[in-house]
Tab-separated table of C-alpha atoms in Angstrom:
chain	number	residue	atom	x	y	z
M	1	MET	CA	117.289	25.784	108.647
M	2	ARG	CA	119.213	22.491	108.789
M	3	ASN	CA	118.927	22.053	105.003
M	4	PHE	CA	120.109	25.628	104.509
M	5	LYS	CA	123.119	24.903	106.726
M	6	TYR	CA	124.110	21.907	104.618
M	7	TYR	CA	123.490	23.880	101.422
M	8	PHE	CA	125.750	26.700	102.639
M	9	LEU	CA	128.453	24.217	103.687
M	10	GLY	CA	128.300	22.481	100.329
M	11	LEU	CA	128.517	25.819	98.505
M	12	LEU	CA	131.535	26.821	100.624
M	13	ILE	CA	133.301	23.547	99.792
M	14	LEU	CA	132.486	24.005	96.098
M	15	VAL	CA	133.825	27.575	96.018
M	16	THR	CA	136.963	26.624	97.990
M	17	GLY	CA	137.558	23.694	95.676
M	18	PHE	CA	137.189	25.945	92.636
M	19	VAL	CA	139.717	28.442	94.021
M	20	TRP	CA	142.319	25.766	94.702
M	21	TYR	CA	141.658	24.138	91.346
M	22	SER	CA	142.352	27.517	89.718
M	23	VAL	CA	145.631	27.787	91.632
M	24	PHE	CA	146.920	24.372	90.627
M	25	ALA	CA	145.464	24.377	87.131
M	26	GLU	CA	147.097	27.681	86.203
M	27	SER	CA	148.985	27.264	82.952
M	28	ARG	CA	152.773	27.272	83.294
M	29	ASP	CA	153.470	25.413	80.074
M	30	GLY	CA	155.791	27.918	78.408
M	31	LEU	CA	157.241	31.397	78.351
M	32	LEU	CA	154.525	34.061	78.247
M	33	VAL	CA	155.192	37.569	76.910
M	34	VAL	CA	152.268	39.973	76.953
M	35	PHE	CA	152.270	43.397	75.308
M	36	LEU	CA	149.612	45.157	77.364
M	37	ASP	CA	147.105	47.483	75.746
M	38	VAL	CA	147.745	50.654	77.739
M	39	GLY	CA	147.130	53.205	74.997
M	40	GLN	CA	149.946	55.450	73.815
M	41	GLY	CA	152.727	53.899	75.868
M	42	ASP	CA	154.594	50.698	76.674
M	43	ALA	CA	153.961	47.954	79.217
M	44	ILE	CA	155.202	44.393	78.770
M	45	PHE	CA	154.553	41.506	81.163
M	46	ILE	CA	156.810	38.435	81.107
M	47	GLU	CA	156.226	35.182	82.979
M	48	ALA	CA	158.473	32.114	82.955
M	49	PRO	CA	157.077	28.569	83.359
M	50	ASN	CA	158.299	28.555	86.987
M	51	GLY	CA	156.215	31.660	87.738
M	52	ASN	CA	159.011	34.264	87.756
M	53	GLN	CA	157.593	37.570	86.516
M	54	VAL	CA	159.033	40.768	85.059
M	55	LEU	CA	157.200	43.942	84.040
M	56	ILE	CA	158.894	46.258	81.551
M	57	ASP	CA	157.393	49.756	81.840
M	58	GLY	CA	153.888	50.644	82.985
M	59	GLY	CA	152.290	52.825	80.347
M	60	PRO	CA	150.910	56.364	80.698
M	61	ASN	CA	148.278	55.822	83.414
M	62	LYS	CA	146.484	53.334	85.684
M	63	ALA	CA	145.280	51.275	82.702
M	64	VAL	CA	148.169	48.913	83.420
M	65	LEU	CA	146.437	47.784	86.634
M	66	ARG	CA	143.349	46.691	84.740
M	67	GLN	CA	145.423	44.862	82.159
M	68	LEU	CA	147.548	43.102	84.795
M	69	SER	CA	144.393	41.930	86.578
M	70	LYS	CA	143.344	40.153	83.377
M	71	ILE	CA	146.507	38.074	83.094
M	72	MET	CA	147.607	37.629	86.712
M	73	PRO	CA	145.588	35.478	89.170
M	74	PHE	CA	143.681	37.497	91.763
M	75	TYR	CA	145.779	36.010	94.575
M	76	ASP	CA	149.093	37.019	92.968
M	77	ARG	CA	150.067	40.425	94.367
M	78	SER	CA	153.790	40.314	93.673
M	79	ILE	CA	156.074	40.991	90.716
M	80	ASP	CA	159.661	39.828	90.937
M	81	MET	CA	161.193	42.621	88.905
M	82	ILE	CA	160.256	45.873	87.196
M	83	ILE	CA	162.419	47.261	84.407
M	84	GLU	CA	161.957	50.966	83.695
M	85	SER	CA	163.248	51.377	80.147
M	86	HIS	CA	163.466	55.159	80.575
M	87	PRO	CA	161.589	57.696	82.711
M	88	ASP	CA	159.255	59.314	80.182
M	89	SER	CA	155.634	59.635	81.300
M	90	ASP	CA	154.192	57.253	78.697
M	91	HIS	CA	156.415	54.496	80.081
M	92	ILE	CA	156.421	55.087	83.843
M	93	ASN	CA	153.225	56.842	84.970
M	94	GLY	CA	151.485	53.512	85.473
M	95	LEU	CA	154.394	52.133	87.497
M	96	VAL	CA	153.554	54.441	90.405
M	97	GLU	CA	150.377	52.503	91.296
M	98	VAL	CA	151.966	49.148	90.429
M	99	LEU	CA	154.714	49.813	92.971
M	100	ARG	CA	152.158	50.924	95.552
M	101	ARG	CA	149.840	47.943	95.128
M	102	TYR	CA	152.204	45.061	94.376
M	103	LYS	CA	155.123	43.637	96.273
M	104	VAL	CA	158.088	44.223	93.963
M	105	GLY	CA	161.433	42.525	94.535
M	106	LEU	CA	163.720	44.619	92.333
M	107	VAL	CA	163.616	47.707	90.120
M	108	MET	CA	166.070	48.121	87.254
M	109	GLU	CA	166.499	51.461	85.492
M	110	SER	CA	168.842	52.985	82.949
M	111	GLY	CA	170.254	55.709	85.201
M	112	VAL	CA	168.892	58.681	83.292
M	113	VAL	CA	166.691	60.991	85.369
M	114	ASN	CA	163.572	63.008	84.676
M	115	ASP	CA	161.938	65.835	86.590
M	116	ASN	CA	158.367	64.606	86.025
M	117	GLN	CA	156.197	63.754	89.026
M	118	ALA	CA	155.980	60.056	88.201
M	119	TYR	CA	159.751	59.650	88.356
M	120	LYS	CA	159.880	61.450	91.702
M	121	SER	CA	157.033	59.324	93.100
M	122	ILE	CA	158.704	56.099	91.953
M	123	GLN	CA	161.934	57.017	93.700
M	124	GLU	CA	160.025	57.846	96.893
M	125	ILE	CA	158.127	54.537	96.872
M	126	ILE	CA	161.313	52.566	96.234
M	127	GLU	CA	162.909	54.220	99.250
M	128	GLU	CA	159.829	53.867	101.475
M	129	LYS	CA	159.393	50.174	100.724
M	130	GLY	CA	163.094	49.370	100.737
M	131	ILE	CA	162.964	47.942	97.224
M	132	GLN	CA	166.345	47.048	95.781
M	133	LYS	CA	167.325	49.211	92.795
M	134	VAL	CA	169.994	48.421	90.202
M	135	LEU	CA	171.283	50.053	87.042
M	136	ALA	CA	170.878	48.277	83.713
M	137	ARG	CA	174.261	47.733	82.113
M	138	ARG	CA	175.422	45.762	79.087
M	139	GLY	CA	176.777	42.384	80.156
M	140	THR	CA	174.126	41.875	82.836
M	141	ARG	CA	172.179	38.632	82.484
M	142	ILE	CA	168.846	38.136	84.263
M	143	ASN	CA	168.219	34.449	84.862
M	144	PHE	CA	164.531	33.484	84.919
M	145	GLY	CA	165.198	29.761	85.424
M	146	ASP	CA	163.988	26.987	83.104
M	147	GLY	CA	166.716	27.929	80.622
M	148	ILE	CA	165.266	31.424	80.118
M	149	TYR	CA	167.434	34.520	80.426
M	150	MET	CA	167.469	38.190	79.481
M	151	ASP	CA	170.624	40.003	78.399
M	152	ILE	CA	170.948	43.765	78.779
M	153	MET	CA	172.263	45.161	75.478
M	154	PHE	CA	172.230	48.859	76.388
M	155	PRO	CA	173.174	51.088	78.226
M	156	ASP	CA	176.854	50.164	78.355
M	157	ARG	CA	177.879	53.336	80.235
M	158	ASP	CA	176.708	56.117	82.512
M	159	VAL	CA	173.747	57.656	80.672
M	160	SER	CA	172.726	60.214	83.295
M	161	GLY	CA	173.490	63.091	80.921
M	162	LEU	CA	171.778	61.654	77.846
M	163	GLU	CA	168.379	62.516	76.410
M	164	THR	CA	165.877	60.035	77.895
M	165	ASN	CA	165.041	58.129	74.700
M	166	MET	CA	168.718	57.647	73.910
M	167	ALA	CA	169.215	56.150	77.367
M	168	SER	CA	166.491	53.499	76.908
M	169	VAL	CA	167.196	50.016	78.203
M	170	VAL	CA	167.502	47.530	75.357
M	171	ALA	CA	167.148	43.890	76.393
M	172	ARG	CA	166.997	40.524	74.622
M	173	LEU	CA	164.975	37.669	76.126
M	174	VAL	CA	166.020	34.156	75.110
M	175	TYR	CA	164.290	30.802	75.592
M	176	ARG	CA	166.253	28.206	73.631
M	177	GLU	CA	165.289	28.913	69.984
M	178	SER	CA	162.978	31.849	70.728
M	179	GLU	CA	164.199	35.428	71.126
M	180	PHE	CA	162.437	38.711	71.963
M	181	LEU	CA	164.116	42.105	71.587
M	182	PHE	CA	162.790	45.022	73.680
M	183	THR	CA	163.957	48.473	72.630
M	184	GLY	CA	162.166	51.121	74.712
M	185	ASP	CA	162.198	54.342	72.675
M	186	SER	CA	165.739	53.949	71.321
M	187	PRO	CA	166.462	56.188	68.298
M	188	ARG	CA	168.285	55.140	65.152
M	189	SER	CA	171.652	56.330	66.485
M	190	ILE	CA	171.445	53.751	69.295
M	191	GLU	CA	170.268	51.061	66.854
M	192	GLN	CA	173.325	51.754	64.705
M	193	TYR	CA	175.566	51.651	67.757
M	194	LEU	CA	174.146	48.261	68.781
M	195	VAL	CA	174.903	46.940	65.298
M	196	SER	CA	178.476	48.254	65.507
M	197	ILE	CA	179.236	46.585	68.848
M	198	GLY	CA	177.379	43.279	68.523
M	199	LYS	CA	175.343	42.681	65.394
M	200	GLU	CA	175.698	38.904	65.834
M	201	ASN	CA	173.584	39.075	69.013
M	202	LEU	CA	170.607	41.001	67.651
M	203	GLN	CA	168.634	38.360	65.713
M	204	SER	CA	165.238	37.879	67.334
M	205	ASP	CA	161.896	36.325	66.430
M	206	ILE	CA	159.943	39.168	68.034
M	207	LEU	CA	160.972	42.824	67.827
M	208	LYS	CA	159.225	45.403	69.983
M	209	ILE	CA	159.275	48.357	67.619
M	210	SER	CA	160.952	51.335	69.229
M	211	HIS	CA	159.154	54.576	70.061
M	212	HIS	CA	155.693	53.332	69.057
M	213	GLY	CA	156.582	53.252	65.360
M	214	SER	CA	158.037	56.757	65.169
M	215	ASP	CA	160.182	57.576	62.137
M	216	THR	CA	163.026	58.386	64.553
M	217	SER	CA	163.581	54.633	65.017
M	218	THR	CA	163.592	51.289	63.161
M	219	SER	CA	166.355	51.810	60.641
M	220	GLU	CA	166.688	49.491	57.659
M	221	MET	CA	170.113	48.286	58.809
M	222	PHE	CA	168.916	47.486	62.329
M	223	LEU	CA	165.843	45.665	61.059
M	224	GLY	CA	168.011	43.633	58.722
M	225	TYR	CA	170.236	42.362	61.529
M	226	VAL	CA	167.350	41.650	63.902
M	227	ASP	CA	165.471	39.855	61.097
M	228	PRO	CA	162.258	39.350	63.102
M	229	GLU	CA	159.282	37.217	62.182
M	230	TYR	CA	156.934	39.507	64.107
M	231	ALA	CA	157.047	43.205	64.971
M	232	VAL	CA	154.942	44.442	67.883
M	233	ILE	CA	153.921	48.097	67.966
M	234	SER	CA	152.550	49.380	71.262
M	235	VAL	CA	150.522	52.422	70.324
M	236	GLY	CA	147.331	54.301	71.180
M	237	LYS	CA	144.414	54.377	68.768
M	238	ASP	CA	144.176	57.615	66.746
M	239	ASN	CA	147.068	59.114	68.712
M	240	LYS	CA	148.072	62.725	68.049
M	241	TYR	CA	151.613	61.761	66.990
M	242	GLY	CA	150.583	59.803	63.911
M	243	HIS	CA	152.238	56.632	65.241
M	244	PRO	CA	153.067	54.276	63.710
M	245	ARG	CA	154.460	56.218	60.767
M	246	GLN	CA	153.725	54.875	57.315
M	247	GLU	CA	157.417	54.666	56.364
M	248	VAL	CA	158.018	52.298	59.288
M	249	LEU	CA	155.079	50.116	58.268
M	250	ASP	CA	156.318	50.113	54.666
M	251	LEU	CA	159.789	49.027	55.774
M	252	LEU	CA	158.370	46.183	57.877
M	253	ASN	CA	156.290	45.037	54.917
M	254	GLN	CA	159.359	45.248	52.683
M	255	PHE	CA	161.113	42.800	55.042
M	256	ASP	CA	158.008	40.548	55.168
M	257	VAL	CA	157.659	41.085	58.907
M	258	LYS	CA	154.233	40.310	60.368
M	259	ILE	CA	152.925	43.390	62.191
M	260	LEU	CA	151.020	43.238	65.489
M	261	ARG	CA	149.547	46.457	66.914
M	262	THR	CA	147.909	47.065	70.278
M	263	ASP	CA	145.671	49.789	68.804
M	264	GLN	CA	144.189	47.205	66.458
M	265	SER	CA	144.401	43.938	68.413
M	266	GLY	CA	144.363	45.127	72.017
M	267	THR	CA	146.608	43.219	74.401
M	268	ILE	CA	148.909	40.852	72.486
M	269	LYS	CA	149.821	37.523	74.114
M	270	ILE	CA	152.727	35.490	72.785
M	271	LYS	CA	153.856	32.117	74.107
M	272	SER	CA	156.944	30.069	73.385
M	273	ASP	CA	157.779	26.456	74.199
M	274	GLY	CA	161.419	27.198	73.424
M	275	GLU	CA	161.031	26.313	69.762
M	276	ASN	CA	157.697	27.639	68.498
M	277	ILE	CA	156.146	31.101	68.732
M	278	ILE	CA	152.415	30.892	69.448
M	279	LEU	CA	150.042	33.848	69.251
M	280	GLU	CA	147.141	33.577	71.690
């Protein structure tokens, strides 16, 4: 019995030591951007070296919870900010359970509304938990610390009367020499508008392809001004929409853009040290 007692004590010390080692050894050596494999939908997790975290969208179902558990430590039950690009089901259904299960500091949305149940549930949870809510507007800069910031490129107006895709939040994340452009489901008309009002601020190393590679988005002119090295397509395997469309893939190949797809690669992890883009 005495030997068992010492064995149990030693095991407890070993396990405790392992837990604390995991806490302190957690990698914070660069900006992490993760395009989560949530099927036919969008969900993007961002973490700065100082630990600040942002989740853009939550995909079509609870799959986002499983994916978050793979990249967030088990003891981390908070997310600093959630950005809802627009309230379509394939972008916000998963946010309902995220908001219920995680402590969220701030929710940013475009201002367009939807009558689906997920949107209603999100608004109820925000009110119940007293979560601060803000509208995304051009000119807003989100400061992550460590020299990392995100600029809201669109909307630049009240979009409450627009079709939901047209009202998508477009945001550009910058870490010194590395840039990521997130586009929601923005159609070509919004891409053209962004070029007309600020083409000099579009260039980015990583472009999240809009609307899962639909032919309603990714115009040649927009792609030319963004001039990405990598294009990430968040899309479900063998989806009924035929995404990504072949003409979009052909255009990306024409511009020598490297294509990354969640239906082929699963979750896509990208790191930056401020100068180099590293695929994990």
